[in-house]
Short mmCIF file of C-alpha atoms in Angstrom, two decimals:
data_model
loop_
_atom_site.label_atom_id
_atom_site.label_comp_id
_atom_site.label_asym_id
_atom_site.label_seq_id
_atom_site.Cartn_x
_atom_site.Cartn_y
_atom_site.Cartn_z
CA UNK M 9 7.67 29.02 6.92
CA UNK M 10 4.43 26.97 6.45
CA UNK M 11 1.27 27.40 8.44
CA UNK M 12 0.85 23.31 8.59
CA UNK M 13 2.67 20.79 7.38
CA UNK M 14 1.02 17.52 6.78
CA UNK M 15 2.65 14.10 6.66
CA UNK M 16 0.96 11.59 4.71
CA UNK M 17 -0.78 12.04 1.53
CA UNK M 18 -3.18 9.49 2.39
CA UNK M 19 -7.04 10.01 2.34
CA UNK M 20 -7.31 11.73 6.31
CA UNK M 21 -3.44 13.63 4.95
CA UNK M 22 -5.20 15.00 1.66
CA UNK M 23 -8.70 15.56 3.23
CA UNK M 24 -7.04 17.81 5.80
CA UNK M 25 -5.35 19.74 2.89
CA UNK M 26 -8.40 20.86 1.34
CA UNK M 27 -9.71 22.28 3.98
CA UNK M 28 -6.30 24.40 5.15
CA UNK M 29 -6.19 25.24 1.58
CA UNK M 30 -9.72 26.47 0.92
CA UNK M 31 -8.57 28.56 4.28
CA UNK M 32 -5.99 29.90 2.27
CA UNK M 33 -3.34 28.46 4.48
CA UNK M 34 0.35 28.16 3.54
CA UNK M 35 0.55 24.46 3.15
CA UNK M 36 2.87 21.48 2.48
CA UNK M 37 1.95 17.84 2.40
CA UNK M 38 5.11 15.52 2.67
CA UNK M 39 4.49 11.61 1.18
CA UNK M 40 7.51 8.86 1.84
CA UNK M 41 5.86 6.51 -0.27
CA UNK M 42 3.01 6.90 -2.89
CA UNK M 43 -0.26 8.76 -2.06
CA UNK M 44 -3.84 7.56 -1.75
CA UNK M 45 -2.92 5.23 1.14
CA UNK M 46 -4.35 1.61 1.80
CA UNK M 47 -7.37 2.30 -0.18
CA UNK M 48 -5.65 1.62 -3.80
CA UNK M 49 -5.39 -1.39 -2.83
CA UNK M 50 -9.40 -1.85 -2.79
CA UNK M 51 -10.85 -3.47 -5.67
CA UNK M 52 -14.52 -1.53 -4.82
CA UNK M 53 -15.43 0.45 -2.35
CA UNK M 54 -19.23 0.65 -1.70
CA UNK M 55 -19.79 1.74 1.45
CA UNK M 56 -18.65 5.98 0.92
CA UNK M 57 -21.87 8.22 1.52
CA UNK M 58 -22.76 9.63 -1.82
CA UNK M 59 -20.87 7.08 -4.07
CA UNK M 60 -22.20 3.53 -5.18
CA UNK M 61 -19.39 1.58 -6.46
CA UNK M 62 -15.80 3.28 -7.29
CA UNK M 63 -12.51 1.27 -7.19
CA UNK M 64 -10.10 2.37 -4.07
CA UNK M 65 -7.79 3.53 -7.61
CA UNK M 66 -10.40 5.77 -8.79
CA UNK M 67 -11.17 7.04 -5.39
CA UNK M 68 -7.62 7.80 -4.49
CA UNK M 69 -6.61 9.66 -7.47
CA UNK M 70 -9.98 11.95 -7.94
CA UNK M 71 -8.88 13.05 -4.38
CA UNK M 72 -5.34 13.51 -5.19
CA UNK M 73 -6.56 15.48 -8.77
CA UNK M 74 -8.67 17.36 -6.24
CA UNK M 75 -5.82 18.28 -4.44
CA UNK M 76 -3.71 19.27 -6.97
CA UNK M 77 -6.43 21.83 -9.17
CA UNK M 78 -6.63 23.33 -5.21
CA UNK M 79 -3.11 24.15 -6.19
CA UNK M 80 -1.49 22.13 -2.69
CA UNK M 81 2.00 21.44 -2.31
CA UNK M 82 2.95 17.82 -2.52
CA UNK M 83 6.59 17.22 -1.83
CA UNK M 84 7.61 12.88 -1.75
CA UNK M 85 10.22 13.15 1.17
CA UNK M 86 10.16 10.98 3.96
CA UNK M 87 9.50 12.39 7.59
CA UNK M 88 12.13 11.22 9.70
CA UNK M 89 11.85 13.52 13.03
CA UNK M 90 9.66 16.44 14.44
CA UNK M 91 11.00 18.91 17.00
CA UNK M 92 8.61 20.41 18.87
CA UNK M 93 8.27 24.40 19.71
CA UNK M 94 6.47 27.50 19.19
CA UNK M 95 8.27 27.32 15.43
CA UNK M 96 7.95 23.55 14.83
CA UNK M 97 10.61 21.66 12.70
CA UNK M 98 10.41 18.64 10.65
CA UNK M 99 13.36 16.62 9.17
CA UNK M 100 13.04 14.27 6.05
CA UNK M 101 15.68 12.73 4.48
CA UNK M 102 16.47 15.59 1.94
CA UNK M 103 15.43 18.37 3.97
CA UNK M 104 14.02 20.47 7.52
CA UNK M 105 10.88 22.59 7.13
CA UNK M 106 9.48 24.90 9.74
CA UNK M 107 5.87 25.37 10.04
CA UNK M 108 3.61 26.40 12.83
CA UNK M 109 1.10 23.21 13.26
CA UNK M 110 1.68 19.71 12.36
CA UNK M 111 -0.85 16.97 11.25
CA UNK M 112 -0.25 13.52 11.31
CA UNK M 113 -1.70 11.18 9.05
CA UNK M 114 1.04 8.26 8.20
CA UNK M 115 -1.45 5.88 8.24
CA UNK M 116 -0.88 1.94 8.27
CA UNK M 117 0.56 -0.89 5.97
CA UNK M 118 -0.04 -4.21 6.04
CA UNK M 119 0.80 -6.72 9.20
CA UNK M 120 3.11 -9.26 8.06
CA UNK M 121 3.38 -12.66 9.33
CA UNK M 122 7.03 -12.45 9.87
CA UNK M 123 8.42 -15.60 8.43
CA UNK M 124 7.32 -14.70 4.74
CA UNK M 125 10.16 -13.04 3.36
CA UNK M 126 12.00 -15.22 1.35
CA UNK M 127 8.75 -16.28 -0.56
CA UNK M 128 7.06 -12.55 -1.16
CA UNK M 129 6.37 -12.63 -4.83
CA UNK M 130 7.05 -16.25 -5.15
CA UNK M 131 3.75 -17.50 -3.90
CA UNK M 132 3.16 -15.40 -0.83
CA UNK M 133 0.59 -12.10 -1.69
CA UNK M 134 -1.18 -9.11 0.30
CA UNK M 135 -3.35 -8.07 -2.64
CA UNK M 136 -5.79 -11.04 -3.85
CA UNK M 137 -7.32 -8.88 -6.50
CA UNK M 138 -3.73 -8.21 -8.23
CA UNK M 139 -2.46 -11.53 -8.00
CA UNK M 140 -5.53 -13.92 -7.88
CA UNK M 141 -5.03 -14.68 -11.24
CA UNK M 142 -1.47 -16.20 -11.09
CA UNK M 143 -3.32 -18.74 -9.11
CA UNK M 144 -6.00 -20.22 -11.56
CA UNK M 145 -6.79 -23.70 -10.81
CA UNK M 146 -4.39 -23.77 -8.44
CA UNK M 147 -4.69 -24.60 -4.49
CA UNK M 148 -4.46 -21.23 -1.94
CA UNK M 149 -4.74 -20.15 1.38
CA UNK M 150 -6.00 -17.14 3.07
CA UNK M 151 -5.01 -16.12 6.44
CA UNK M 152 -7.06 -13.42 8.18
CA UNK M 153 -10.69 -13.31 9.74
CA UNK M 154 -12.01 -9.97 9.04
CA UNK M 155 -13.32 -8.50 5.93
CA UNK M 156 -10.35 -7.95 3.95
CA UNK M 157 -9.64 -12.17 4.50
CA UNK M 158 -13.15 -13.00 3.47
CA UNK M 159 -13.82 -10.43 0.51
CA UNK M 160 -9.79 -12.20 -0.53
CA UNK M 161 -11.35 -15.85 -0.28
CA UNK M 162 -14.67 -14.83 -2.01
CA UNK M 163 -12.87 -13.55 -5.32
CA UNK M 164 -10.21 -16.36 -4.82
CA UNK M 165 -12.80 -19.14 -4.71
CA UNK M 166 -14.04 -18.16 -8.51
CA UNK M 167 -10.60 -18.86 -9.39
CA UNK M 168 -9.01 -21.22 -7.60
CA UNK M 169 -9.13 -25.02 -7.23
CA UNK M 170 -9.40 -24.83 -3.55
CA UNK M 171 -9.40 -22.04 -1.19
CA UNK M 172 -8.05 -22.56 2.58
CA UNK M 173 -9.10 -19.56 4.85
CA UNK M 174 -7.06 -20.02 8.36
CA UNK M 175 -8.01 -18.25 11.19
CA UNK M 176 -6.12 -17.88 14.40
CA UNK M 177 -9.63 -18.42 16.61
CA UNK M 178 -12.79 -20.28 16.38
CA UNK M 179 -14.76 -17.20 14.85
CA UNK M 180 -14.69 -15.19 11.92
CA UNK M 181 -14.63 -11.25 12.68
CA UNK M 182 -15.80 -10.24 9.48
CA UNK M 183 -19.45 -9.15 8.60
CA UNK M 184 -22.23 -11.39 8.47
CA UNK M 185 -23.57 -11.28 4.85
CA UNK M 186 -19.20 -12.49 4.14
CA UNK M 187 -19.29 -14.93 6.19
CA UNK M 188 -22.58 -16.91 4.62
CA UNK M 189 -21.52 -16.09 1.72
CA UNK M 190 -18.11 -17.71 2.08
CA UNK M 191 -19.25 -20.68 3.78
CA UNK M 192 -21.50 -21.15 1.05
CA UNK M 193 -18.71 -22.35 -1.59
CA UNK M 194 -17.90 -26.02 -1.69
CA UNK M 195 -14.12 -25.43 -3.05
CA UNK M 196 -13.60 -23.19 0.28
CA UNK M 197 -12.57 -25.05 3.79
CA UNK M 198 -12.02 -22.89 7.01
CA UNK M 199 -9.11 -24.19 9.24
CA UNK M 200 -10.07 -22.70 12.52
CA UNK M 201 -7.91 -22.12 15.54
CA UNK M 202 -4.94 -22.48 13.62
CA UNK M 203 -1.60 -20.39 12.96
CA UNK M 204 0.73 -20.26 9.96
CA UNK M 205 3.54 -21.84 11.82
CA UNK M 206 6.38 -22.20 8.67
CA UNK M 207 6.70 -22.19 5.07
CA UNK M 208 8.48 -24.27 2.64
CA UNK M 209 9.25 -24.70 -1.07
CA UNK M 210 12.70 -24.83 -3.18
CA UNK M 211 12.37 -21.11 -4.85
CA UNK M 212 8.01 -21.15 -4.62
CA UNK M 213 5.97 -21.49 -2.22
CA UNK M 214 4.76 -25.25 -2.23
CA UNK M 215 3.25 -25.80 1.60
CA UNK M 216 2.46 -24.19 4.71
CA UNK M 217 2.69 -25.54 8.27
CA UNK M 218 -0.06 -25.19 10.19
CA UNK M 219 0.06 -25.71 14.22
CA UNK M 220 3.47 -27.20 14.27
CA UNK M 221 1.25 -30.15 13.53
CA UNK M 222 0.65 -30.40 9.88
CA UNK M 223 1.62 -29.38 6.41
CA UNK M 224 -0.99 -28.13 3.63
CA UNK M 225 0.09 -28.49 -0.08
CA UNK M 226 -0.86 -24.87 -1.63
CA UNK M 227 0.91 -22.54 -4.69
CA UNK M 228 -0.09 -19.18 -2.85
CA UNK M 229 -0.76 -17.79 0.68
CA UNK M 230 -2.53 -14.75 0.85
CA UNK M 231 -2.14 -12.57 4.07
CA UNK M 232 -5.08 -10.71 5.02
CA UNK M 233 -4.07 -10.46 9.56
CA UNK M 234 -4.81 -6.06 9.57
CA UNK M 235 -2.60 -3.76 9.46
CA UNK M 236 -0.33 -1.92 11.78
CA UNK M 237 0.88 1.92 12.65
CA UNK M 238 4.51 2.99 11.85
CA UNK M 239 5.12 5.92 14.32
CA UNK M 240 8.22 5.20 16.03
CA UNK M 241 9.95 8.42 14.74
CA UNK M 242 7.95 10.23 16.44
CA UNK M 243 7.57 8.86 19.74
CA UNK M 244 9.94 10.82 21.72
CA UNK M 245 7.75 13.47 22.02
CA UNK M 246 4.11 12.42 20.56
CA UNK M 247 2.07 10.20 23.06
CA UNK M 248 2.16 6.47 21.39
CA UNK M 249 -0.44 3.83 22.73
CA UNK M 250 1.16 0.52 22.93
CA UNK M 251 -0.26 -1.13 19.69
CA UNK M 252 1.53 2.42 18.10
CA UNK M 253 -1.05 4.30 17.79
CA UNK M 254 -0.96 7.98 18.39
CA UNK M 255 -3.06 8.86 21.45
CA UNK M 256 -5.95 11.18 20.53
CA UNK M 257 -9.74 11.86 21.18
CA UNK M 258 -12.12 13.15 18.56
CA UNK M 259 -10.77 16.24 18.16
CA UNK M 260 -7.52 14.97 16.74
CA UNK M 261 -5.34 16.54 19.47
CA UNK M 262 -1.98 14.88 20.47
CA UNK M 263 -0.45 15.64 23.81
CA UNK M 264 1.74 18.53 22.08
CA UNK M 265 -0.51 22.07 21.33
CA UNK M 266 -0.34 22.50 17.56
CA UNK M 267 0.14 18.99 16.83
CA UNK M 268 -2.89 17.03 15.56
CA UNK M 269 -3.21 13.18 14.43
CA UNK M 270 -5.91 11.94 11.61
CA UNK M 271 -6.72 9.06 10.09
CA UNK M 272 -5.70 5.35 10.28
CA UNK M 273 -2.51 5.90 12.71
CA UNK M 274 -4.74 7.79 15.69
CA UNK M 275 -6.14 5.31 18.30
CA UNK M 276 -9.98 4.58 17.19
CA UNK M 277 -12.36 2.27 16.97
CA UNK M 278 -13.30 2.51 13.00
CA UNK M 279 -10.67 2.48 10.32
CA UNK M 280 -12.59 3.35 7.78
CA UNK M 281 -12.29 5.55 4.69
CA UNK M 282 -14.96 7.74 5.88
CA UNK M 283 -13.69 7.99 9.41
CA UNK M 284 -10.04 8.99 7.77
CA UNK M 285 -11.95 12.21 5.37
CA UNK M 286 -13.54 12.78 8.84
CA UNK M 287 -10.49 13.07 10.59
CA UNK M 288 -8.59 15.05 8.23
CA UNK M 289 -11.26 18.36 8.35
CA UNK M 290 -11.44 17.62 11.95
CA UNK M 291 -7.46 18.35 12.68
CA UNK M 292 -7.55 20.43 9.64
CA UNK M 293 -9.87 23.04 11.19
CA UNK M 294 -7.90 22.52 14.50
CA UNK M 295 -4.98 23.39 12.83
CA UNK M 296 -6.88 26.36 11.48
CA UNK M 297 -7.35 27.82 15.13
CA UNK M 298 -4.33 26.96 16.40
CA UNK M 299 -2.50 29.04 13.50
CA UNK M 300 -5.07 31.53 14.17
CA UNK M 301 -4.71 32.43 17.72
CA UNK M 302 -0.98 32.41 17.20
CA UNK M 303 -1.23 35.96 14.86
CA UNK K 11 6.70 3.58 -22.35
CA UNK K 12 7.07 0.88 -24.94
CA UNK K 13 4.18 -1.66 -24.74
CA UNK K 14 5.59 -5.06 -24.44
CA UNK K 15 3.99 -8.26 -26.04
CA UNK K 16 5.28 -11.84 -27.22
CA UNK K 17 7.36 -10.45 -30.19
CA UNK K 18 8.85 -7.59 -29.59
CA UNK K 19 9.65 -8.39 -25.90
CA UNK K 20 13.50 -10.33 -26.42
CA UNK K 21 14.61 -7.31 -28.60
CA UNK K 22 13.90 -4.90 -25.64
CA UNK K 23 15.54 -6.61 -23.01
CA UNK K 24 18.70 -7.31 -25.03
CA UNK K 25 19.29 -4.00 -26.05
CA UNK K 26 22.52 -2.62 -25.38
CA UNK K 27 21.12 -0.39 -22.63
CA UNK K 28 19.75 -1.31 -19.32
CA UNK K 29 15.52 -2.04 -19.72
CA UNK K 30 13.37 -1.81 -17.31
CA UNK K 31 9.81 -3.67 -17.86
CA UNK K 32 7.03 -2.89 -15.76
CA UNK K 33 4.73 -5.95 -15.56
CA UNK K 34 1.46 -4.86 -15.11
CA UNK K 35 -2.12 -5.59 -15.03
CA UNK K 36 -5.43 -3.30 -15.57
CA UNK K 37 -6.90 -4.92 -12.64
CA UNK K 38 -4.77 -3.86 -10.07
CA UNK K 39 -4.96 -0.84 -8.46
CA UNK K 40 -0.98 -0.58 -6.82
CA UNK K 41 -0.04 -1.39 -10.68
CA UNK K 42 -2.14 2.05 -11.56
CA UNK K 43 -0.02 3.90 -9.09
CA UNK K 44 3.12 2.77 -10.17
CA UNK K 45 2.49 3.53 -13.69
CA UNK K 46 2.89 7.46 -13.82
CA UNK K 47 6.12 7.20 -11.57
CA UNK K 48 7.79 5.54 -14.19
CA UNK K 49 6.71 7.41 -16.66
CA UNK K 50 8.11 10.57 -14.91
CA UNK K 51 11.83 8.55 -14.50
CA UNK K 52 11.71 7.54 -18.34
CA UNK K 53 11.92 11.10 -18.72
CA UNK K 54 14.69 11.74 -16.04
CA UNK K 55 16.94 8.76 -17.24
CA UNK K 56 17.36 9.08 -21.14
CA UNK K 57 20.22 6.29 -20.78
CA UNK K 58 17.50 3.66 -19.74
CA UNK K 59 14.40 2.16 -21.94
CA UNK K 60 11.23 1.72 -20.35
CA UNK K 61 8.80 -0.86 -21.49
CA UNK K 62 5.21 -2.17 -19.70
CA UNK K 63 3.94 -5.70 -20.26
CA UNK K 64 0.42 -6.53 -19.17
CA UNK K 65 0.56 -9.77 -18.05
CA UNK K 66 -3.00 -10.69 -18.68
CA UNK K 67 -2.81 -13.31 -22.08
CA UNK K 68 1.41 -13.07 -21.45
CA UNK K 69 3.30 -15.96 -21.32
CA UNK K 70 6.15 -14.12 -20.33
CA UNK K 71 5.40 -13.46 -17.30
CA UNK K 72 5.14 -17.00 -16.18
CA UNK K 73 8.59 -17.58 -18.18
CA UNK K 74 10.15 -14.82 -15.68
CA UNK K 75 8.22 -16.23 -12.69
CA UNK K 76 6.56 -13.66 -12.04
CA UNK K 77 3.71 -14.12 -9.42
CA UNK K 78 2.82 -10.63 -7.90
CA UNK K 79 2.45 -7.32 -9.49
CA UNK K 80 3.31 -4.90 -10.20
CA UNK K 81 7.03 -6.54 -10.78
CA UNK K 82 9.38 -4.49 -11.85
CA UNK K 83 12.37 -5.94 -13.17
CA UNK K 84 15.28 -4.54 -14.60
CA UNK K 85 17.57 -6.14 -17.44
CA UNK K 86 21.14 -5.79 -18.76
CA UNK K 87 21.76 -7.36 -22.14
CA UNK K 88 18.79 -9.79 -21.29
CA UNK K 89 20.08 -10.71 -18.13
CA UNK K 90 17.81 -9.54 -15.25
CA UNK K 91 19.94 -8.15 -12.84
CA UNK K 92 17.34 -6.76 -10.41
CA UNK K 93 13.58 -7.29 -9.55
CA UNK K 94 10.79 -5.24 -7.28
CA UNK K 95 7.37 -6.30 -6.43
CA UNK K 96 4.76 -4.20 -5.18
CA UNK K 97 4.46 -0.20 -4.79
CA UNK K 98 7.55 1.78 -3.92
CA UNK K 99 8.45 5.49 -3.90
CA UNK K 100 9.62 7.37 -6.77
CA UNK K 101 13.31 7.17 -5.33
CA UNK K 102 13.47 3.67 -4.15
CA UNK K 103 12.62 3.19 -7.79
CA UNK K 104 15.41 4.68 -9.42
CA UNK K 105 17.99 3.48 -6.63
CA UNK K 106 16.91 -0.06 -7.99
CA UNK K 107 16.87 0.77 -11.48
CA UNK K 108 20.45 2.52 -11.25
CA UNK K 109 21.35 -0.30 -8.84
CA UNK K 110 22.27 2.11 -5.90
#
């Protein structure tokens, strides 16, 4: 049996592990996808205390090598259910593991539009900095209003032809040294209060409708609208706020004793990669005390 | 991983057993990620090449439409027969590649 059993091998998932491991506790981090979390798909990262300018790449796998000299279990199984007790269970597809304290960090992925399917790959993108250059001299659109939209439409108006950024409201929510910044470019017009209402093109992506109203000629759409929680599984017994978030304070607590959320998927104000390393050695060293006071 | 360019590229993918090309680019940090998983199922499945093209200075990748990466695609006797784009799990992988 493990001490804890972390799901997610994100930043807040391997954070946490270095602290239970430098505890010496008897750990396994389970990982459905790939680890390092949204941050690979970063092209810099600027804003971590102690380290000027590192690619989300670089950041993710110096972490993970970190992990892994700590000696820390990484198994890439997919956590399906928890069952809740004084020995807690987890199933994943391949297997059930019993542990003592649970961390959640599962993190987010990308919000999709919903009517984008048929053209992902084929002119429709989430990552600018990958596939911005497929699009040289060509004609784009962004849609999103926060940071990750306008740091997209800054690096795709050096390449581009023209850059549409729509925007569901009549405000950007980005920061304000973007935003100038953005404006600033002549080959970049903002459609505000607008919505991507369809798509069309024979096997590409050739136009996007905007409002029911009108149609915009562009080769690529790039989708920049957040992000969103995927904790359904375990909602039968986890508290789950109604954007999916899991319900916690500061101290990383979930409504069940021994179970503690970190990172992106716990309700919060700032998603942020240092708020995610902050979580993790916050439940981390409540999972510490909770395993402790159970000897 | 064979690297991939302009001339060898028709002889891989028309090789008698199934080839699976990563397309790939240094500037993209998902592509970075995918890169040591298939390294690790080149190993596991001896019956399959494994190849990488960087699509940067490629016209190949425009030739196979390919507008996102990383793309994985994976052909039979130069036929491709199945394609992935973006980062997926080790064993989502190799259900594509073996077409399960």
């Amino acid at each position: 049996m493990y001490d804890v059993i972390i799901i997610g091998a994100g930043i807040a998932g391997l954070t946490s592990s270095i602290y239970l491991k430098r505890a010496n506790k008897n750990i396994l981090v389970l990982e459905g996808n790939v680890y390092g979390g949204q941050i690979i798909n970063s092209s810099r990262v600027e804003n971590y205390p102690g380290i000027s300018k590192i690619t989300g790449y670089e950041f993710a796998n110096n972490l993970y090598n970190q992990v892994k000299e700590l000696g820390v279990e990484i198994k890439y199984e997919m956590a399906l259910r928890i069952i809740d007790g004084n020995i807690k269970k987890i199933i994943t597809n391949n297997n059930k593991y019993e542990c003592k304290s649970i961390i959640i960090a599962t993190g987010v992925t990308k919000r999709k539009l919903g009517i984008e399917n048929k053209y992902i790959g084929k002119g429709v993108s989430y990552c600018a900095t990958c596939d911005g250059n497929f699009y040289k001299g060509k004609d784009v659109a962004i849609v999103g209003s926060g940071n990750t939209a306008l740091e997209d439409a800054l690096y795709l108006s050096n390449i581009c032809s023209k850059v549409y950024i729509i925007i569901r409201s009549s405000n950007f929510k980005g920061d304000e040294i973007l935003i100038d910044e953005i404006l600033s470019h002549n080959n970049v017009e903002v459609l505000y209060n607008s919505n991507v209402t369809n798509l069309f093109g024979d096997n590409n992506l050739e136009r996007i409708e905007i409002n029911n109203d009108y149609n915009i000629d562009v080769d690529g759409l790039f989708i920049a609208i957040g992000q969103v929680p995927d904790n359904d599984c375990f909602k039968e017994i986890i508290d789950i706020d109604e954007k999916g978030y899991i319900k916690a304070l500061e101290d990383c607590k979930t409504n069940k004793d021994g179970i503690f959320v970190a990172g992106d998927c716990r309700t919060k104000k700032l998603r942020q990669l240092v708020t995610a390393a902050s979580d993790g050695a916050i439940a981390a060293t409540e999972a510490i005390k909770y395993v402790g006071g159970k000897k | 991983m064979k690297i991939l360019n302009d001339i060898n590229f028709n002889e891989f993918i028309n090789d008698e057993k199934l080839s699976v090309v990563d397309f790939y680019a240094d500037w993209c940090g998902p592509c970075k990620m995918i890169a040591p998983i298939l390294e690790e199922l080149e190993k596991e499945l001896s019956d399959v090449n494994f190849g990488k093209l960087n699509v940067d200075g490629s016209d190949i990748s425009f030739k196979y439409g390919v507008m996102s990466i990383p793309t994985i695609m994976v052909f039979k006797k130069g036929d491709v027969i199945k394609t992935s784009t973006g980062l997926v799990s080790k064993d989502e992988l190799k259900n594509i590649i073996l077409n399960k």
